[in-house]
Each structure stands twice: as C-alpha cells, then as structure tokens.
mmCIF file of C-alpha atoms in Angstrom:
data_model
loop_
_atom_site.group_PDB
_atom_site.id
_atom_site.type_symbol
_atom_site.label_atom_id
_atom_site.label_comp_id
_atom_site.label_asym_id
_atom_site.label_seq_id
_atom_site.Cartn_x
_atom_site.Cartn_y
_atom_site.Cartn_z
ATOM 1 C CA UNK A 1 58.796 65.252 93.203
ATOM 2 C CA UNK A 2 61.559 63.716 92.693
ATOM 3 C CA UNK A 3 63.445 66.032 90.505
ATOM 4 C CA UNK A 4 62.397 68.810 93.384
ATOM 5 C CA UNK A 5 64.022 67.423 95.953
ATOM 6 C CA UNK A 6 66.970 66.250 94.039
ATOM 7 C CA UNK A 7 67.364 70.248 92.912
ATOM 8 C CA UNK A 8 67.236 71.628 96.440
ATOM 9 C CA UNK A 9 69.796 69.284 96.795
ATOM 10 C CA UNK A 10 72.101 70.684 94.522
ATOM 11 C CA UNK A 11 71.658 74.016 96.116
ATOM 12 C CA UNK A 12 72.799 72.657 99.502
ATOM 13 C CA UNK A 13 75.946 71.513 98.313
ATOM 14 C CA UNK A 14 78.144 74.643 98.117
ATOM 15 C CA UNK A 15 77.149 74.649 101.921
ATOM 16 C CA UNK A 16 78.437 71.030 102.397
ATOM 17 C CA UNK A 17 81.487 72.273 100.093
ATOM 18 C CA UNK A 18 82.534 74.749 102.905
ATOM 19 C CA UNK A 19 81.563 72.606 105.597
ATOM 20 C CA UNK A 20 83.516 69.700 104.808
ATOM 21 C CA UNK A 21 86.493 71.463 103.404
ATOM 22 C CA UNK A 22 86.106 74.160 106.219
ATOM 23 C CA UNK A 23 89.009 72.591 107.995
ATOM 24 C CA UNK A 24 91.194 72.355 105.417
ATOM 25 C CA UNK A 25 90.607 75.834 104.860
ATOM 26 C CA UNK A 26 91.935 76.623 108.604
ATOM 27 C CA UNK A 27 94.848 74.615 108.084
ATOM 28 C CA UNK A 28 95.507 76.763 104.492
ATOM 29 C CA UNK A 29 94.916 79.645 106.226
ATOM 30 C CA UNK A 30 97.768 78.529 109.066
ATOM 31 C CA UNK A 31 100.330 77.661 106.475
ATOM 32 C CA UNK A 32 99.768 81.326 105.007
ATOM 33 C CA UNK A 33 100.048 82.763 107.853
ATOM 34 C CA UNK A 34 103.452 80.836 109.047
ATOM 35 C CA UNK A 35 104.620 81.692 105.517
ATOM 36 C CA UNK A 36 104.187 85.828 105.890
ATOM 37 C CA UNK A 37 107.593 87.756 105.598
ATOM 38 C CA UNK A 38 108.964 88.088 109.239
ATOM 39 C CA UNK A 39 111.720 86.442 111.324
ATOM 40 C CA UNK A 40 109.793 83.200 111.844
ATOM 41 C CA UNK A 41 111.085 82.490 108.161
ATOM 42 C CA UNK A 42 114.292 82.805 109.118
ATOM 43 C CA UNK A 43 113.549 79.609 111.577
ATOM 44 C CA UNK A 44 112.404 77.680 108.773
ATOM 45 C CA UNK A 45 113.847 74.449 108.584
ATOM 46 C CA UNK A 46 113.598 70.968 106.916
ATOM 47 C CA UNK A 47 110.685 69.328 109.389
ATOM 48 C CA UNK A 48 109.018 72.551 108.941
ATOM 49 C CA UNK A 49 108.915 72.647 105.557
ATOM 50 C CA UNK A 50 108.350 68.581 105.349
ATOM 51 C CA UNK A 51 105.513 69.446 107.705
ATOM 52 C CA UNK A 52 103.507 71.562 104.941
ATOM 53 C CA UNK A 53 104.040 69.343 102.304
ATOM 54 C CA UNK A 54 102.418 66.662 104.296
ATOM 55 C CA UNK A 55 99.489 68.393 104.931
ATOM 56 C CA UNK A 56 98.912 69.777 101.490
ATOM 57 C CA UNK A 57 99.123 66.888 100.131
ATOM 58 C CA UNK A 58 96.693 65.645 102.577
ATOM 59 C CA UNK A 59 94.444 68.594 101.405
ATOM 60 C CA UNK A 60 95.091 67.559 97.776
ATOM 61 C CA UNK A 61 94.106 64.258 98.227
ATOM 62 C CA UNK A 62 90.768 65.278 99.870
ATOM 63 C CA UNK A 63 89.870 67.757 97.002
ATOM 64 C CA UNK A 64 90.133 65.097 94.865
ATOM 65 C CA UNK A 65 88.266 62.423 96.539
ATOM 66 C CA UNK A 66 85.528 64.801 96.542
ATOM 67 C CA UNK A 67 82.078 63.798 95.111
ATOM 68 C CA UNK A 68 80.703 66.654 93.181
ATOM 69 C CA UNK A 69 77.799 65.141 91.786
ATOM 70 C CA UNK A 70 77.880 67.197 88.238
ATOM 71 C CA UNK A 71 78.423 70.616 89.769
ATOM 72 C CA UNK A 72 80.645 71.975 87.545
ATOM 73 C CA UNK A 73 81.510 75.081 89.455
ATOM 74 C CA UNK A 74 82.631 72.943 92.212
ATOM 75 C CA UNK A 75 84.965 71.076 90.234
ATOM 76 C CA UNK A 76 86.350 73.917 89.116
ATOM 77 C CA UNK A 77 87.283 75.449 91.957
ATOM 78 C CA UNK A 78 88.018 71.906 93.562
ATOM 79 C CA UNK A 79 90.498 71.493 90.720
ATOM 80 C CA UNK A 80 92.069 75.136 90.946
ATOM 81 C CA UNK A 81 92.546 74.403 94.503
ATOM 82 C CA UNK A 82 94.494 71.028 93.609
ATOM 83 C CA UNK A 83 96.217 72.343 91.042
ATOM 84 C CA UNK A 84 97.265 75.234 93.309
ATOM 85 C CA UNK A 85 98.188 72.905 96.206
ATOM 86 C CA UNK A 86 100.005 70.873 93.431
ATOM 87 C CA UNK A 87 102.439 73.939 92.804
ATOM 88 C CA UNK A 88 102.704 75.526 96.614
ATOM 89 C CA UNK A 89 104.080 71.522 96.955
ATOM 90 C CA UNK A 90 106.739 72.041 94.177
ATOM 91 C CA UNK A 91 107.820 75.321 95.509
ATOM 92 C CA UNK A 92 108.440 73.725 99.121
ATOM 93 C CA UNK A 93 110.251 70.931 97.355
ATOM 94 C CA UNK A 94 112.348 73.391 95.703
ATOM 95 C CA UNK A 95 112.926 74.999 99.170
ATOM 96 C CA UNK A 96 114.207 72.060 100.646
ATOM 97 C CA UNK A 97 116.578 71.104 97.760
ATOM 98 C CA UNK A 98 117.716 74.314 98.314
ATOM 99 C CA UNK A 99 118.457 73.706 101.855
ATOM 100 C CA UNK A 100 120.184 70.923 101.536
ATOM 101 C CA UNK A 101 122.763 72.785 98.712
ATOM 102 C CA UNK A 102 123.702 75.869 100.768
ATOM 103 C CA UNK A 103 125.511 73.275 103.175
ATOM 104 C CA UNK A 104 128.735 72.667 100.900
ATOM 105 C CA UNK A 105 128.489 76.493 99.620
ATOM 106 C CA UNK A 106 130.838 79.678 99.793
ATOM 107 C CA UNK A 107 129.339 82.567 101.347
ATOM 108 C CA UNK A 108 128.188 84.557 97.960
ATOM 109 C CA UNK A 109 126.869 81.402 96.680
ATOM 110 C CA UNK A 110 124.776 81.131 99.993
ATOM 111 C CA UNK A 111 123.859 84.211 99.810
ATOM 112 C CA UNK A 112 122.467 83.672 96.491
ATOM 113 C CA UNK A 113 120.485 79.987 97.419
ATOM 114 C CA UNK A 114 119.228 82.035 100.450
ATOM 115 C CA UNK A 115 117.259 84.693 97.957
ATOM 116 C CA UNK A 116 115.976 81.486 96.246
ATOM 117 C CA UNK A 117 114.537 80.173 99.209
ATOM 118 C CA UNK A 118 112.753 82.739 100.359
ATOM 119 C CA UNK A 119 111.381 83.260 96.720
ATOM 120 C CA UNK A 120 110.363 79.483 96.784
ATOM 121 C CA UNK A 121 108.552 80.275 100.449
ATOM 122 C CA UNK A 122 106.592 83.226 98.994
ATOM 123 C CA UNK A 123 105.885 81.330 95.788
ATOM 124 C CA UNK A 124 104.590 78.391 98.129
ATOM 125 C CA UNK A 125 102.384 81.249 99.832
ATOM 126 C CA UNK A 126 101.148 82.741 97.044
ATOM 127 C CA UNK A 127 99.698 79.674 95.777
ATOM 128 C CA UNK A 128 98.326 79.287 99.142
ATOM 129 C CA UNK A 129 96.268 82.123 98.826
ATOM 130 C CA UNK A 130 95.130 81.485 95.175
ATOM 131 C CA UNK A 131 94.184 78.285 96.864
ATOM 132 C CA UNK A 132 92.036 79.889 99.725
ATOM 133 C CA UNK A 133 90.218 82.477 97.255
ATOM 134 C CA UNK A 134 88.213 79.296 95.630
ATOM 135 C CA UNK A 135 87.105 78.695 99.401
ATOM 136 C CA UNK A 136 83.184 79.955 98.877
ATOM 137 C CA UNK B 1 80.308 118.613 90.625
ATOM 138 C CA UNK B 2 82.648 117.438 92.686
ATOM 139 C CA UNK B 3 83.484 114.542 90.778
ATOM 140 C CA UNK B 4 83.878 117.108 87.526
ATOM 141 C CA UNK B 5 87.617 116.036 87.124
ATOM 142 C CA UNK B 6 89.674 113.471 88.140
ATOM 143 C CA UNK B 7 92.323 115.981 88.640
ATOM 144 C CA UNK B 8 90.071 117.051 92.100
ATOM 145 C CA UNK B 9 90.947 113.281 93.715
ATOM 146 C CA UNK B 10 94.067 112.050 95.374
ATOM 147 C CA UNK B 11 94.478 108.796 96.161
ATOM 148 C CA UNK B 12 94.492 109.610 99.874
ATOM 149 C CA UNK B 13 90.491 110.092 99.510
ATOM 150 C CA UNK B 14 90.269 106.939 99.384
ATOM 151 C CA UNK B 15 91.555 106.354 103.232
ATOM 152 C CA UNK B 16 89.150 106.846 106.070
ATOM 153 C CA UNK B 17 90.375 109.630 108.884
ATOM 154 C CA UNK B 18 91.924 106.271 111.009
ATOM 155 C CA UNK B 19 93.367 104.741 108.103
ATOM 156 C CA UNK B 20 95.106 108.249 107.352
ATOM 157 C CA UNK B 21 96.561 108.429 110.758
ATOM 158 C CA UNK B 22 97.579 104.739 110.228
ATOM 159 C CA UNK B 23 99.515 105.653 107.235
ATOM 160 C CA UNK B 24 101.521 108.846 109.300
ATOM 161 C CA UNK B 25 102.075 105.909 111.627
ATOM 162 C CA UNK B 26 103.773 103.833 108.483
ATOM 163 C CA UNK B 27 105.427 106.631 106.965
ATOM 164 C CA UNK B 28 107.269 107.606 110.518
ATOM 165 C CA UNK B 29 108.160 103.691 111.089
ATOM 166 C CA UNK B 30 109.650 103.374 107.708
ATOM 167 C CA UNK B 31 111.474 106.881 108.136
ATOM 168 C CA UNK B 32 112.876 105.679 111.276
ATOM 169 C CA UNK B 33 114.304 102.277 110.215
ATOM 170 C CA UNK B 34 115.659 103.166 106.991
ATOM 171 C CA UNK B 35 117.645 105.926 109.279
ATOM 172 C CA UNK B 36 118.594 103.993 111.538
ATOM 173 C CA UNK B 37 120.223 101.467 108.419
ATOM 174 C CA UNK B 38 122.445 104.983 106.974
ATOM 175 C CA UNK B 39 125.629 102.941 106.705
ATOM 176 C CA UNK B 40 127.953 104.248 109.536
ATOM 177 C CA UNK B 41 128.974 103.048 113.330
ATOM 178 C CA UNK B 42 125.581 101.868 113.557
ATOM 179 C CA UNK B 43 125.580 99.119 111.083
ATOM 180 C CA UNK B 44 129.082 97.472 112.490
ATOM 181 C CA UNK B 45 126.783 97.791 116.214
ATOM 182 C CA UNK B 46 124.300 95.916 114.720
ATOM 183 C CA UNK B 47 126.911 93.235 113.533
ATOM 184 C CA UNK B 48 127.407 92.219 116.450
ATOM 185 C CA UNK B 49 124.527 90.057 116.822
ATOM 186 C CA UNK B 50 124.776 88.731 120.906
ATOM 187 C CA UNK B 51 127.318 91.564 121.772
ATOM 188 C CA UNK B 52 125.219 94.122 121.189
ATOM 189 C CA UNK B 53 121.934 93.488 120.834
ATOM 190 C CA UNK B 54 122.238 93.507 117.316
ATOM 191 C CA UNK B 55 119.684 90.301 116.174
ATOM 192 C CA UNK B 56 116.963 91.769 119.077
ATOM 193 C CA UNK B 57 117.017 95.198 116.940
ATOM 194 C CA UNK B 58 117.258 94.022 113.716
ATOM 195 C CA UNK B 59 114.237 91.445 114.794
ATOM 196 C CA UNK B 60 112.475 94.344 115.863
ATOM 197 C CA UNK B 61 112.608 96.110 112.773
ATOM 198 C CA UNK B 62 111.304 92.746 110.974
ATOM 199 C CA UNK B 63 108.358 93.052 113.521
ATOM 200 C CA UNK B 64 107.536 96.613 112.945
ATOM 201 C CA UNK B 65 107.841 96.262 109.091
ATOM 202 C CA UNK B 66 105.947 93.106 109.361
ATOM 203 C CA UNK B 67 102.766 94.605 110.954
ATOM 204 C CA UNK B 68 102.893 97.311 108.288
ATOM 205 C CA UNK B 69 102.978 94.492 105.996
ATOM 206 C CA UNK B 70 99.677 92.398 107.600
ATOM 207 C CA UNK B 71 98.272 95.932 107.276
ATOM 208 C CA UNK B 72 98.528 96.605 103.606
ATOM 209 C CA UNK B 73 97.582 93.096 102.784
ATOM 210 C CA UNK B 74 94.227 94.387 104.899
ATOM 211 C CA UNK B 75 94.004 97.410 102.876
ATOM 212 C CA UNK B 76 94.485 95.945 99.551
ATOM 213 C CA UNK B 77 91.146 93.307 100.241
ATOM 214 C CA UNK B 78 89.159 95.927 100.937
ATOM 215 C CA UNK B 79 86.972 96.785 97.971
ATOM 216 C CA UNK B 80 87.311 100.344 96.846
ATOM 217 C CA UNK B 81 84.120 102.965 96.643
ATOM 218 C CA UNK B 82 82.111 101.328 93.167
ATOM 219 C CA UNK B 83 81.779 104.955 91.829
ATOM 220 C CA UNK B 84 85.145 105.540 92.018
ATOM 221 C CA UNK B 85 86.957 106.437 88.111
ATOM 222 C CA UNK B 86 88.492 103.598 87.233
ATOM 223 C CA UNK B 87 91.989 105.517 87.308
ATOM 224 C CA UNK B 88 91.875 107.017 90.566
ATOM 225 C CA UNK B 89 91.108 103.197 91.752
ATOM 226 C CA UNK B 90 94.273 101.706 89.788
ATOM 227 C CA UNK B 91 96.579 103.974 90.865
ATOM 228 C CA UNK B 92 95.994 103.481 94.541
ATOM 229 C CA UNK B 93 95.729 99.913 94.342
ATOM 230 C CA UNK B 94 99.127 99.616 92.776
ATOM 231 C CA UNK B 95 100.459 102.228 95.103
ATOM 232 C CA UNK B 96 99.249 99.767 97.623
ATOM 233 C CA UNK B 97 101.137 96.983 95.766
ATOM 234 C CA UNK B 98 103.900 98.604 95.422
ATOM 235 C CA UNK B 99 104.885 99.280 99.026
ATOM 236 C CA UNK B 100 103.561 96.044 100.053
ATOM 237 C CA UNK B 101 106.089 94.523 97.518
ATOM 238 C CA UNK B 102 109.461 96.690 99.135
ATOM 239 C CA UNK B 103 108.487 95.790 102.165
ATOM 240 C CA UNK B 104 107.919 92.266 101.859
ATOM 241 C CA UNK B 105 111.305 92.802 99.888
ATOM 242 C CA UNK B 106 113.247 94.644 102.915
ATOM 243 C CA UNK B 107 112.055 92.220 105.683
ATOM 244 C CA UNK B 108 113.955 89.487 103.055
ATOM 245 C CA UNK B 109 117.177 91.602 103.082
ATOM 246 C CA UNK B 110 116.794 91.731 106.948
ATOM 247 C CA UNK B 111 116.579 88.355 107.132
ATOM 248 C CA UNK B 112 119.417 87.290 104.997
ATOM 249 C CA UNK B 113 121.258 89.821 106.999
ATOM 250 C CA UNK B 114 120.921 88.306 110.044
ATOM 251 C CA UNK B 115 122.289 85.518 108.225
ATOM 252 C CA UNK B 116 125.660 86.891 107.369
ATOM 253 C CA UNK B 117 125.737 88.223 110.530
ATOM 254 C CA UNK B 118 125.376 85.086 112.742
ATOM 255 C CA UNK B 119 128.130 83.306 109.835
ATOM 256 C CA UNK B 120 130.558 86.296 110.862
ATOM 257 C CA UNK B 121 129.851 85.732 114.841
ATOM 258 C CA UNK B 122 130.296 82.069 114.284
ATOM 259 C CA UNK B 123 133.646 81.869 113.190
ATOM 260 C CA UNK B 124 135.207 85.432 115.377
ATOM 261 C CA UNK B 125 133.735 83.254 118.263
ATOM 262 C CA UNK B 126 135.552 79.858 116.818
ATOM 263 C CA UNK B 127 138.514 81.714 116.256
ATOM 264 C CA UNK B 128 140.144 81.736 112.599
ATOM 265 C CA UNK B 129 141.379 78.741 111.755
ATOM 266 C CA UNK B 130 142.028 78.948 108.169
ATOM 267 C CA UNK B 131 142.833 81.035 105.594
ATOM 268 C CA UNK B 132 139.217 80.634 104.290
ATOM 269 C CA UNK B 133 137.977 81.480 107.570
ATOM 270 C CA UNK B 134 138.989 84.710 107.292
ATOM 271 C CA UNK B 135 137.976 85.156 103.352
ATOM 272 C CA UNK B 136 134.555 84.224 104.780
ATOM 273 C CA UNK B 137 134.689 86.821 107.404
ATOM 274 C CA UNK B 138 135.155 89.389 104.852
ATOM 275 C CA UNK B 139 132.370 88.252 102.485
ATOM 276 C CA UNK B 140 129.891 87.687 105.006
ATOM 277 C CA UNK B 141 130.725 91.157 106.321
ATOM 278 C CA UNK B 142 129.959 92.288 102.764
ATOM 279 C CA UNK B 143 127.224 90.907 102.127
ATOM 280 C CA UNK B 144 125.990 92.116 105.668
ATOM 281 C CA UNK B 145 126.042 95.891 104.593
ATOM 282 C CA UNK B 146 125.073 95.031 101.101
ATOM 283 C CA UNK B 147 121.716 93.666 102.786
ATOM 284 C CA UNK B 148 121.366 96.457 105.356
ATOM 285 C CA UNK B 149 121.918 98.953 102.409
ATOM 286 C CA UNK B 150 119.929 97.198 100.243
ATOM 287 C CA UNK B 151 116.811 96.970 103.001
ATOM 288 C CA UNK B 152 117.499 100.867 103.387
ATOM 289 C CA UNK B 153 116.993 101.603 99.666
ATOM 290 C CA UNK B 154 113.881 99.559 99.819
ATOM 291 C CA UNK B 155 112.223 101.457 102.708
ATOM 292 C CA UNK B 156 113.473 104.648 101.152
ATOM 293 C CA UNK B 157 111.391 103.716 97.886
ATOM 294 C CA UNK B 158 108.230 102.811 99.941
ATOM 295 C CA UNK B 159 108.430 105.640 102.384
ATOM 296 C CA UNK B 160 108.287 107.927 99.067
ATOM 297 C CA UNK B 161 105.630 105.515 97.788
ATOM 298 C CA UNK B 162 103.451 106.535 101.219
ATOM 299 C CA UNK B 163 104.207 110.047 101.368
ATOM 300 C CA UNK B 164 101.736 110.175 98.298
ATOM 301 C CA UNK B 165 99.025 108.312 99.583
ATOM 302 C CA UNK B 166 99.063 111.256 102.232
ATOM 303 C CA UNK B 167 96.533 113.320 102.409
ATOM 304 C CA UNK B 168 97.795 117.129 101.212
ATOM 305 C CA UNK B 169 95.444 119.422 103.091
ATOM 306 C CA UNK B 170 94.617 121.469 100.281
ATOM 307 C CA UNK B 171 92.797 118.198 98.782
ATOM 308 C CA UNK B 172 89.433 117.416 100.048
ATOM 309 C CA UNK B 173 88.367 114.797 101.459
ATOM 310 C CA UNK B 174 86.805 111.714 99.954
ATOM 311 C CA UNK B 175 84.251 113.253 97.226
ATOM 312 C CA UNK B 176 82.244 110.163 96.741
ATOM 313 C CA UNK B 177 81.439 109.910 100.583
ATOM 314 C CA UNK B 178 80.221 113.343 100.594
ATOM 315 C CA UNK B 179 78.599 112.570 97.030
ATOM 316 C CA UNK B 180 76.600 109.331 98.607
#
C-alpha cells in the first residue's frame, strides 16, 4: 500500500517540477526575450545587465535547492539548467567587463569590444534557451 | 508516386500557402533595406542621426529585420512533416538557419552603426577640440559605412538565401499533404 502510493507519487512530481519552477521559467523566458537582436540591445547597460545576473543566480540557487527525491531525470535536467544558468552568468560577466574597457578605448578598438559584447549577449541568450528546453 | 524522387520536392513545399506569402513579405523587406544601404548620398543622410532622421530609420530597419527574425525563430520550432526524406528536411532547416543567422548578424552591424554614428554627432556637436577629435571623426565615419556595408552584404546573402525557399510555380505543392 505503501509502495502504491509512494509510486503515484513519483509520477506527480514532474507536475510539481513545472509548477514550482513555472515562474522561473517566465522570468527565463523574459530575459530571452530582452536579449533578442533589436535596438533594445543597443540600450543595454550595466544595471541591466547586473539585473540578469541577479536573477539567474536566483534561479540557480533554486534549481539546486531542489528536492528530487531519486528522480534521476529531474536531476538531470535540474543540473543542465544550472549548469546552463552557470554559463549565461559568465557570458553577462564578460559583457560587463567589456563595458567597463571600451571607456578608455580608440574608436577601432571600440568598435572591436562592441562585436564582443553583443557576442557575449547572444551567448548569454543562447544558454538561456538551452536552459528553457529542460522546462517539461 | 509522387514522392518517387527527391528531385520532385523543393524546400518551399514545406511552407503552408500563408507562410509562402509571409516569405514574399521577407524577401521584399530585405530587398528594400539592403537598397536602401547601396553606399551613396543616402548613407551620409543617415549619418546624421538627429538632423535627419537618421537613428528613427535606421531603428526602423532594426524593427522590420527584427520581426523577420521572431519569425524564423517560429518557423524553425515547428516540427517538419515525419515522412519527409531526411534531405529535403536538412536542407530547409539550415536554409532556415542560415538566414536567421545574417539577420541576427545585420541587426548587430546596425546597431554598432548607430554607434559610430552618435560618436561622430557627439563631437561635430562639441566642436573639435583636438587633434584626436578629428582622427576620431574620421574613424568613426569609417567604421559607420563599413557597418552599413557590411549589414547590406548580409541582407544581400539572406535575401538570396529566401529567394530559394520560394515557391517556383512549376513545383508542386507540398507532396506529402496531398500524400496524407
């Protein structure tokens, strides 16, 4: 009986999965969005940027504290999503290091810090999306 | 019999009627923009960010190319026909990939032009002040029509990229919807 129920359990959880991580899903899904190629990255500045770091890592910390209980396709994906977060983090990093050079710069050397950046934003978003395809 | 040779698809079969006239719709806004971006009188126009209107047009291209953009990242989630030969599939999928690529590409140049652009404004409007001043003039002017040229190229590519996703009328249309 006891087994039963505890089985039926384990089939509810990739429901709980998305329920509980269904906002940081939306929030994934805004940070893609903000991220697509358009003027709007042109805008992007340091608070911005700082902004999306904070609430990956916010994400990333969630995904971790997560209680699987054995399901080893749920750690999986839990841990691709972390390890995705982990790298869409780096790549913002890398933006705003980049930001902060282009200030004592010549023009050709901006110009060349600028195609960086906007590499490092759409390496950020790609990893975003990577994240959002372990979503169930 | 229809599906006797996979010389008898194009890639265009796999596009619904709408999608088709979506992609004249693409084909016609790239066409547009990348003639608008010939080098010329037009270019040194769209320089001049506040004078002319420049940033407002060039932000407008960004927005047109951008929706193209949102729609090939549509196009490329949707799962192709399952009885589709495996080549016919590839080849439209990277076709897909490929134009989504330039463009994402071109909307970068755009952007970095606006850049140069607002860098040249910025010190004309300070007046020069140094010998560097103008030395930065001139490079951000370059690197101003570099972008612009280099955004044209781009479109260019993926215009030619879209013109064969089109459907040619002497192809049918899709054989595995008329097979199912």
């Amino acid at each position: 009986m006891s087994q039963q129920s505890s089985s039926s359990q384990e089939e509810m959880k990739p429901i709980d999965w998305g329920k509980i991580l269904h906002e940081d899903k939306m929030t994934l899904d805004l940070l893609d969005a903000a991220l697509k190629p358009g003027r709007k990255l042109r805008e992007m500045d340091k608070n911005v940027i700082n902004s999306f770091i904070e609430d990956l890592a916010m994400i990333d910390e969630k995904v971790k504290a997560f209680d699987f209980h054995n399901n080893l396709q749920l750690a999986n994906q839990a841990s691709l999503i972390s390890s995705n977060i982990q790298d869409a983090i780096m790549e913002f990093i890398l933006a705003l290091d980049l930001l902060d050079t282009e200030h004592k710069l010549e023009p050709k050397d901006i110009e060349f810090i600028r195609r960086r950046f906007y590499a490092c934003l759409g390496n950020g978003q790609k990893y975003i999306q990577e994240a959002l395809q372990q979503f169930p | 019999m229809l599906q006797s040779s996979s010389s008898n698809y194009d890639e265009s079969a796999l596009l619904s009627q709408e999608e088709i006239k979506t992609l004249y719709t693409i084909i016609d806004t790239l066409h547009n923009i990348q003639k608008q971006l010939i080098p010329g009188p037009g270019i040194r126009e769209l320089m001049k960010l506040n004078v002319s209107g420049g940033k407002h047009t060039i932000d407008m291209y960004i927005g047109d190319l951008g929706e193209i953009f949102m729609h090939l990242e549509d196009l490329k989630e949707k799962p192709l026909p399952p009885d589709l030969p495996l080549s016919i599939g590839d080849t439209f999928a990277k076709s897909i990939e490929t134009i989504y690529i330039l463009i994402r590409d071109a909307i970068k140049h755009l952007n970095m032009a606006v850049g140069n652009a607002e860098e040249f404004n910025r010190i004309q409007l300070n007046g020069q002040v140094a010998e560097k001043d103008a030395k930065d003039i001139n490079t951000n002017n370059a690197l101003f029509q570099e972008n612009v040229e280099r955004c044209r190229q781009l479109l260019k590519d993926a215009e030619k990229k879209a013109v064969v996703l089109k459907i040619p009328d002497t192809v049918p249309n899709n054989p595995t919807e008329k097979a199912g």
